GROMACS .gro file of C-alpha atoms in nm:
model
  284
    1MET     CA    1  -6.730  16.611 -13.203
    2ASP     CA    2  -6.520  16.361 -12.986
    3VAL     CA    3  -6.278  16.087 -13.105
    4THR     CA    4  -6.549  15.839 -13.102
    5GLY     CA    5  -6.756  16.081 -13.323
    6ARG     CA    6  -7.021  16.184 -13.059
    7LYS     CA    7  -7.131  16.554 -13.113
    8VAL     CA    8  -6.975  16.719 -12.797
    9MET     CA    9  -7.192  16.908 -12.609
   10PRO     CA   10  -7.015  17.211 -12.453
   11THR     CA   11  -6.995  17.215 -12.049
   12VAL     CA   12  -6.842  17.512 -11.835
   13ARG     CA   13  -6.542  17.289 -11.840
   14LEU     CA   14  -6.435  17.274 -12.155
   15ARG     CA   15  -6.500  17.633 -12.222
   16ARG     CA   16  -6.217  17.704 -11.955
   17LEU     CA   17  -6.007  17.463 -12.063
   18ALA     CA   18  -6.044  17.640 -12.437
   19SER     CA   19  -6.011  17.958 -12.296
   20GLU     CA   20  -5.706  17.887 -12.101
   21LEU     CA   21  -5.546  17.684 -12.355
   22ARG     CA   22  -5.615  18.023 -12.573
   23ASN     CA   23  -5.455  18.233 -12.271
   24ALA     CA   24  -5.133  17.979 -12.264
   25ARG     CA   25  -5.087  17.995 -12.623
   26LEU     CA   26  -5.123  18.359 -12.621
   27ALA     CA   27  -4.875  18.430 -12.313
   28ALA     CA   28  -4.590  18.206 -12.467
   29GLY     CA   29  -4.590  18.451 -12.787
   30LEU     CA   30  -4.684  18.178 -13.049
   31LYS     CA   31  -4.961  18.235 -13.317
   32ILE     CA   32  -5.162  17.918 -13.416
   33GLU     CA   33  -4.927  17.928 -13.763
   34GLU     CA   34  -4.668  17.874 -13.552
   35VAL     CA   35  -4.800  17.575 -13.331
   36VAL     CA   36  -4.901  17.412 -13.668
   37ARG     CA   37  -4.573  17.418 -13.824
   38GLN     CA   38  -4.405  17.303 -13.408
   39THR     CA   39  -4.625  17.033 -13.347
   40GLY     CA   40  -4.788  16.900 -13.674
   41LEU     CA   41  -5.171  16.957 -13.593
   42ASP     CA   42  -5.410  17.066 -13.800
   43GLN     CA   43  -5.465  17.495 -13.796
   44SER     CA   44  -5.883  17.426 -13.787
   45SER     CA   45  -5.838  17.174 -13.503
   46ILE     CA   46  -5.655  17.427 -13.255
   47TYR     CA   47  -5.942  17.641 -13.390
   48ARG     CA   48  -6.223  17.461 -13.266
   49ILE     CA   49  -6.049  17.347 -12.960
   50GLU     CA   50  -5.981  17.716 -12.864
   51ARG     CA   51  -6.324  17.764 -12.941
   52ALA     CA   52  -6.472  17.454 -12.736
   53LEU     CA   53  -6.606  17.360 -13.040
   54ASN     CA   54  -6.381  17.093 -13.014
   55LYS     CA   55  -6.282  16.806 -12.685
   56PRO     CA   56  -5.914  16.766 -12.775
   57GLN     CA   57  -5.758  16.426 -12.694
   58ARG     CA   58  -5.528  16.403 -12.352
   59ARG     CA   59  -5.193  16.345 -12.604
   60THR     CA   60  -5.326  16.704 -12.786
   61VAL     CA   61  -5.357  16.856 -12.501
   62MET     CA   62  -5.049  16.741 -12.401
   63THR     CA   63  -4.816  16.840 -12.657
   64LEU     CA   64  -5.007  17.205 -12.659
   65LEU     CA   65  -4.869  17.215 -12.278
   66ASP     CA   66  -4.549  17.110 -12.372
   67LEU     CA   67  -4.500  17.369 -12.640
   68TYR     CA   68  -4.687  17.629 -12.419
   69GLY     CA   69  -4.418  17.542 -12.128
   70VAL     CA   70  -4.725  17.476 -11.856
   71THR     CA   71  -4.599  17.271 -11.579
   72GLY     CA   72  -4.646  17.187 -11.201
   73GLU     CA   73  -5.016  17.240 -11.069
   74LYS     CA   74  -5.072  17.482 -11.303
   75ARG     CA   75  -5.044  17.161 -11.574
   76GLU     CA   76  -5.225  16.927 -11.341
   77SER     CA   77  -5.525  17.221 -11.375
   78PHE     CA   78  -5.545  17.211 -11.726
   79LEU     CA   79  -5.609  16.816 -11.725
   80GLY     CA   80  -5.826  16.858 -11.465
   81TRP     CA   81  -6.076  17.056 -11.692
   82LEU     CA   82  -6.012  16.844 -11.967
   83LYS     CA   83  -6.114  16.501 -11.748
   84ASP     CA   84  -6.400  16.709 -11.593
   85SER     CA   85  -6.501  16.813 -11.945
   86ASN     CA   86  -6.699  16.471 -11.983
   87GLN     CA   87  -6.910  16.534 -11.698
   88GLN     CA   88  -7.283  16.560 -11.908
   89GLY     CA   89  -7.598  16.623 -11.710
   90TRP     CA   90  -7.902  16.507 -11.653
   91PHE     CA   91  -8.021  16.635 -11.946
   92ARG     CA   92  -7.828  16.423 -12.149
   93ALA     CA   93  -8.157  16.161 -12.150
   94TYR     CA   94  -8.353  16.441 -12.328
   95GLU     CA   95  -8.109  16.492 -12.633
   96PRO     CA   96  -8.335  16.328 -12.890
   97TYR     CA   97  -8.646  16.601 -12.765
   98LEU     CA   98  -8.418  16.933 -12.752
   99PRO     CA   99  -8.252  17.176 -13.017
  100GLU     CA  100  -7.897  17.151 -12.949
  101GLN     CA  101  -7.857  17.492 -12.873
  102TYR     CA  102  -8.068  17.483 -12.577
  103GLN     CA  103  -7.932  17.164 -12.478
  104SER     CA  104  -7.606  17.408 -12.434
  105TYR     CA  105  -7.766  17.663 -12.246
  106ILE     CA  106  -7.933  17.421 -12.022
  107ALA     CA  107  -7.573  17.274 -11.959
  108PHE     CA  108  -7.421  17.582 -11.883
  109GLU     CA  109  -7.724  17.695 -11.646
  110TYR     CA  110  -7.715  17.420 -11.462
  111GLU     CA  111  -7.386  17.523 -11.346
  112ALA     CA  112  -7.455  17.915 -11.363
  113GLU     CA  113  -7.393  18.125 -10.995
  114SER     CA  114  -7.686  18.396 -11.125
  115SER     CA  115  -7.882  18.461 -11.432
  116ARG     CA  116  -8.064  18.779 -11.536
  117THR     CA  117  -8.329  18.727 -11.788
  118TYR     CA  118  -8.588  18.965 -11.994
  119GLU     CA  119  -8.858  18.794 -12.122
  120SER     CA  120  -9.125  18.932 -12.321
  121MET     CA  121  -9.384  18.706 -12.442
  122PHE     CA  122  -9.350  18.392 -12.212
  123ILE     CA  123  -9.315  18.333 -11.832
  124PRO     CA  124  -8.933  18.275 -11.756
  125GLY     CA  125  -8.886  17.843 -11.786
  126LEU     CA  126  -8.723  17.857 -11.454
  127LEU     CA  127  -9.098  18.003 -11.300
  128GLN     CA  128  -9.301  17.819 -11.507
  129THR     CA  129  -9.544  17.525 -11.367
  130GLU     CA  130  -9.602  17.267 -11.588
  131ASP     CA  131  -9.958  17.298 -11.675
  132TYR     CA  132  -9.848  17.622 -11.824
  133ALA     CA  133  -9.531  17.478 -11.982
  134ARG     CA  134  -9.728  17.194 -12.136
  135ALA     CA  135  -9.958  17.484 -12.288
  136LEU     CA  136  -9.706  17.674 -12.399
  137VAL     CA  137  -9.501  17.366 -12.558
  138ARG     CA  138  -9.845  17.283 -12.778
  139GLY     CA  139  -9.915  17.623 -12.902
  140VAL     CA  140  -9.529  17.761 -13.025
  141LEU     CA  141  -9.471  17.374 -13.131
  142PRO     CA  142  -9.876  17.271 -13.260
  143THR     CA  143  -9.635  16.977 -13.484
  144ILE     CA  144  -9.426  16.814 -13.238
  145ASP     CA  145  -9.613  16.461 -13.078
  146SER     CA  146  -9.720  16.414 -12.703
  147ASP     CA  147  -9.439  16.226 -12.613
  148ALA     CA  148  -9.211  16.506 -12.731
  149VAL     CA  149  -9.413  16.736 -12.527
  150GLU     CA  150  -9.399  16.590 -12.225
  151ARG     CA  151  -9.005  16.516 -12.254
  152ARG     CA  152  -8.976  16.890 -12.305
  153VAL     CA  153  -9.189  16.990 -12.028
  154GLU     CA  154  -8.993  16.702 -11.807
  155ALA     CA  155  -8.657  16.888 -11.898
  156ARG     CA  156  -8.830  17.268 -11.829
  157MET     CA  157  -8.929  17.143 -11.482
  158ARG     CA  158  -8.596  16.929 -11.365
  159ARG     CA  159  -8.419  17.282 -11.465
  160GLN     CA  160  -8.597  17.519 -11.189
  161SER     CA  161  -8.377  17.228 -10.934
  162VAL     CA  162  -8.090  17.532 -10.981
  163LEU     CA  163  -8.339  17.764 -10.785
  164SER     CA  164  -8.339  17.498 -10.503
  165ARG     CA  165  -8.017  17.354 -10.496
  166PRO     CA  166  -7.797  17.380 -10.161
  167THR     CA  167  -7.646  17.749 -10.313
  168PRO     CA  168  -7.985  17.835 -10.520
  169MET     CA  169  -7.901  18.042 -10.843
  170GLN     CA  170  -7.961  18.389 -10.789
  171LEU     CA  171  -8.230  18.498 -11.034
  172LYS     CA  172  -8.337  18.862 -11.179
  173ALA     CA  173  -8.582  18.819 -11.391
  174LEU     CA  174  -8.733  19.072 -11.611
  175VAL     CA  175  -9.082  19.019 -11.766
  176ASP     CA  176  -9.311  19.228 -11.969
  177GLU     CA  177  -9.646  19.278 -11.887
  178ALA     CA  178  -9.777  19.111 -12.190
  179ALA     CA  179  -9.647  18.789 -12.037
  180ILE     CA  180  -9.872  18.780 -11.761
  181ARG     CA  181 -10.204  18.902 -11.907
  182ARG     CA  182 -10.190  18.633 -12.263
  183VAL     CA  183 -10.365  18.341 -12.119
  184VAL     CA  184 -10.202  18.061 -12.190
  185GLY     CA  185 -10.361  17.711 -12.126
  186GLY     CA  186 -10.708  17.894 -12.056
  187PRO     CA  187 -10.797  18.118 -11.725
  188GLU     CA  188 -10.739  17.850 -11.478
  189ILE     CA  189 -10.403  17.714 -11.573
  190MET     CA  190 -10.303  18.090 -11.633
  191ARG     CA  191 -10.444  18.172 -11.246
  192ALA     CA  192 -10.244  17.884 -11.133
  193GLN     CA  193  -9.907  18.009 -11.303
  194ILE     CA  194  -9.984  18.353 -11.180
  195ARG     CA  195 -10.052  18.277 -10.798
  196HIS     CA  196  -9.711  18.050 -10.821
  197LEU     CA  197  -9.513  18.373 -10.971
  198ALA     CA  198  -9.684  18.503 -10.659
  199ARG     CA  199  -9.514  18.237 -10.410
  200VAL     CA  200  -9.185  18.201 -10.556
  201MET     CA  201  -9.094  18.582 -10.506
  202GLU     CA  202  -9.147  18.519 -10.112
  203GLN     CA  203  -8.771  18.331 -10.209
  204PRO     CA  204  -8.485  18.570 -10.125
  205ASN     CA  205  -8.327  18.434 -10.440
  206ILE     CA  206  -8.582  18.507 -10.670
  207HIS     CA  207  -8.635  18.890 -10.780
  208LEU     CA  208  -8.893  18.967 -11.031
  209GLN     CA  209  -8.983  19.259 -11.165
  210VAL     CA  210  -9.261  19.327 -11.442
  211VAL     CA  211  -9.283  19.587 -11.724
  212PRO     CA  212  -9.563  19.733 -11.734
  213PHE     CA  213  -9.755  19.857 -12.066
  214GLU     CA  214  -9.758  20.183 -11.903
  215ALA     CA  215  -9.407  20.233 -11.938
  216GLY     CA  216  -9.442  20.213 -12.328
  217ALA     CA  217  -9.123  20.102 -12.563
  218HIS     CA  218  -8.858  20.038 -12.387
  219PRO     CA  219  -8.482  19.882 -12.491
  220GLY     CA  220  -8.606  19.554 -12.482
  221MET     CA  221  -8.886  19.554 -12.717
  222PRO     CA  222  -8.652  19.345 -12.992
  223GLY     CA  223  -8.641  19.069 -12.799
  224SER     CA  224  -8.587  18.785 -12.512
  225PHE     CA  225  -8.191  18.726 -12.358
  226ILE     CA  226  -8.039  18.583 -12.089
  227LEU     CA  227  -7.702  18.645 -11.877
  228LEU     CA  228  -7.532  18.404 -11.749
  229ASP     CA  229  -7.244  18.486 -11.465
  230PHE     CA  230  -7.034  18.162 -11.292
  231ALA     CA  231  -6.874  18.158 -10.963
  232ASP     CA  232  -6.571  18.116 -11.086
  233PRO     CA  233  -6.371  18.429 -11.236
  234SER     CA  234  -6.167  18.216 -11.478
  235ASP     CA  235  -6.577  18.089 -11.658
  236VAL     CA  236  -6.624  18.376 -11.904
  237PRO     CA  237  -7.024  18.517 -11.912
  238LEU     CA  238  -7.253  18.432 -12.141
  239ILE     CA  239  -7.523  18.568 -12.302
  240TYR     CA  240  -7.795  18.340 -12.453
  241THR     CA  241  -8.069  18.500 -12.727
  242ASP     CA  242  -8.355  18.356 -12.871
  243SER     CA  243  -8.545  18.445 -13.175
  244MET     CA  244  -8.760  18.376 -13.433
  245ALA     CA  245  -8.412  18.310 -13.609
  246GLY     CA  246  -8.270  18.061 -13.420
  247ASP     CA  247  -8.111  18.051 -13.056
  248ALA     CA  248  -7.732  18.207 -13.002
  249PHE     CA  249  -7.459  18.266 -12.799
  250LEU     CA  250  -7.248  18.555 -12.718
  251GLU     CA  251  -6.938  18.604 -12.533
  252THR     CA  252  -6.696  18.877 -12.600
  253PRO     CA  253  -6.662  19.151 -12.324
  254GLY     CA  254  -6.830  19.365 -12.578
  255GLU     CA  255  -7.150  19.202 -12.667
  256TYR     CA  256  -7.186  19.128 -12.288
  257LYS     CA  257  -7.120  19.498 -12.172
  258HIS     CA  258  -7.379  19.565 -12.402
  259PHE     CA  259  -7.667  19.359 -12.269
  260GLU     CA  260  -7.571  19.413 -11.939
  261GLU     CA  261  -7.665  19.752 -11.989
  262LEU     CA  262  -7.950  19.708 -12.168
  263PHE     CA  263  -8.110  19.466 -11.868
  264ASP     CA  264  -8.011  19.754 -11.659
  265GLN     CA  265  -8.223  20.040 -11.916
  266VAL     CA  266  -8.521  19.793 -11.883
  267ALA     CA  267  -8.510  19.793 -11.527
  268VAL     CA  268  -8.562  20.069 -11.486
  269LYS     CA  269  -8.882  20.075 -11.701
  270ALA     CA  270  -9.000  19.778 -11.483
  271LEU     CA  271  -9.241  19.781 -11.152
  272SER     CA  272  -9.088  19.805 -10.804
  273LEU     CA  273  -9.029  19.492 -10.613
  274ALA     CA  274  -9.350  19.602 -10.359
  275ASP     CA  275  -9.572  19.734 -10.697
  276THR     CA  276  -9.467  19.418 -10.894
  277LYS     CA  277  -9.581  19.197 -10.598
  278LYS     CA  278  -9.893  19.354 -10.601
  279PHE     CA  279  -9.958  19.370 -10.971
  280ILE     CA  280  -9.913  18.957 -10.920
  281LYS     CA  281 -10.199  18.938 -10.672
  282GLU     CA  282 -10.414  19.146 -10.900
  283ALA     CA  283 -10.358  18.943 -11.192
  284ALA     CA  284 -10.434  18.680 -11.018
   0.00000   0.00000   0.00000
């Protein structure tokens, strides 16, 4: 929560601020208990600030920086991250229609430099046509009303702007053949979707490979996942997983290494780029 009580949407800047505050505390040789004793701040608040669960007030950051001995340009960097953490993207307008974790994912995706994704059942959201997205939302969420469906579809289409911005996102997508074969919305909608894949594959920043049925069992079968990397090395990479049990973010070095290796293992099972293009054209 922020000082107004409104739920804080995680941003890349807020995560960077949280990470660097923790690093500054450790560099000063202080445990959280010592920070509590010397500042009077609540222990749970410091924990939540360092996990980017709370957006701190400016005076709180100033107090921590004083204690950690952070001065000069480095201090200004901290205050700049705090100020920039207020910036929210276009997705804020869709808050009533989207799950909280999905909103957070969109915020991170919006600032990511590259994305590696494995999808077992769906065409990746960044590569979906509007009709396919609409049919998919209606099929997966049959009880939501038409307005909510349209707002979700609008949000998904706007997400795709990351692929055409001045410095476009680099997308590497591994898609199971099941996602290509499943007819979502009827033959015409699915045919248009597959033709769309054939077109976007010509873009240099989009790298798509199909994992064919003939590959048999492979490491990606337990579920879909996305790895996001950022241009600034200070920004910790993220893993986003989506399952029936709910969405989750993972960001420890061990978790990142595991999913990076998993992506590479699935890629070995996939068709080459040339064979994928041939497969897509034949499927259309």
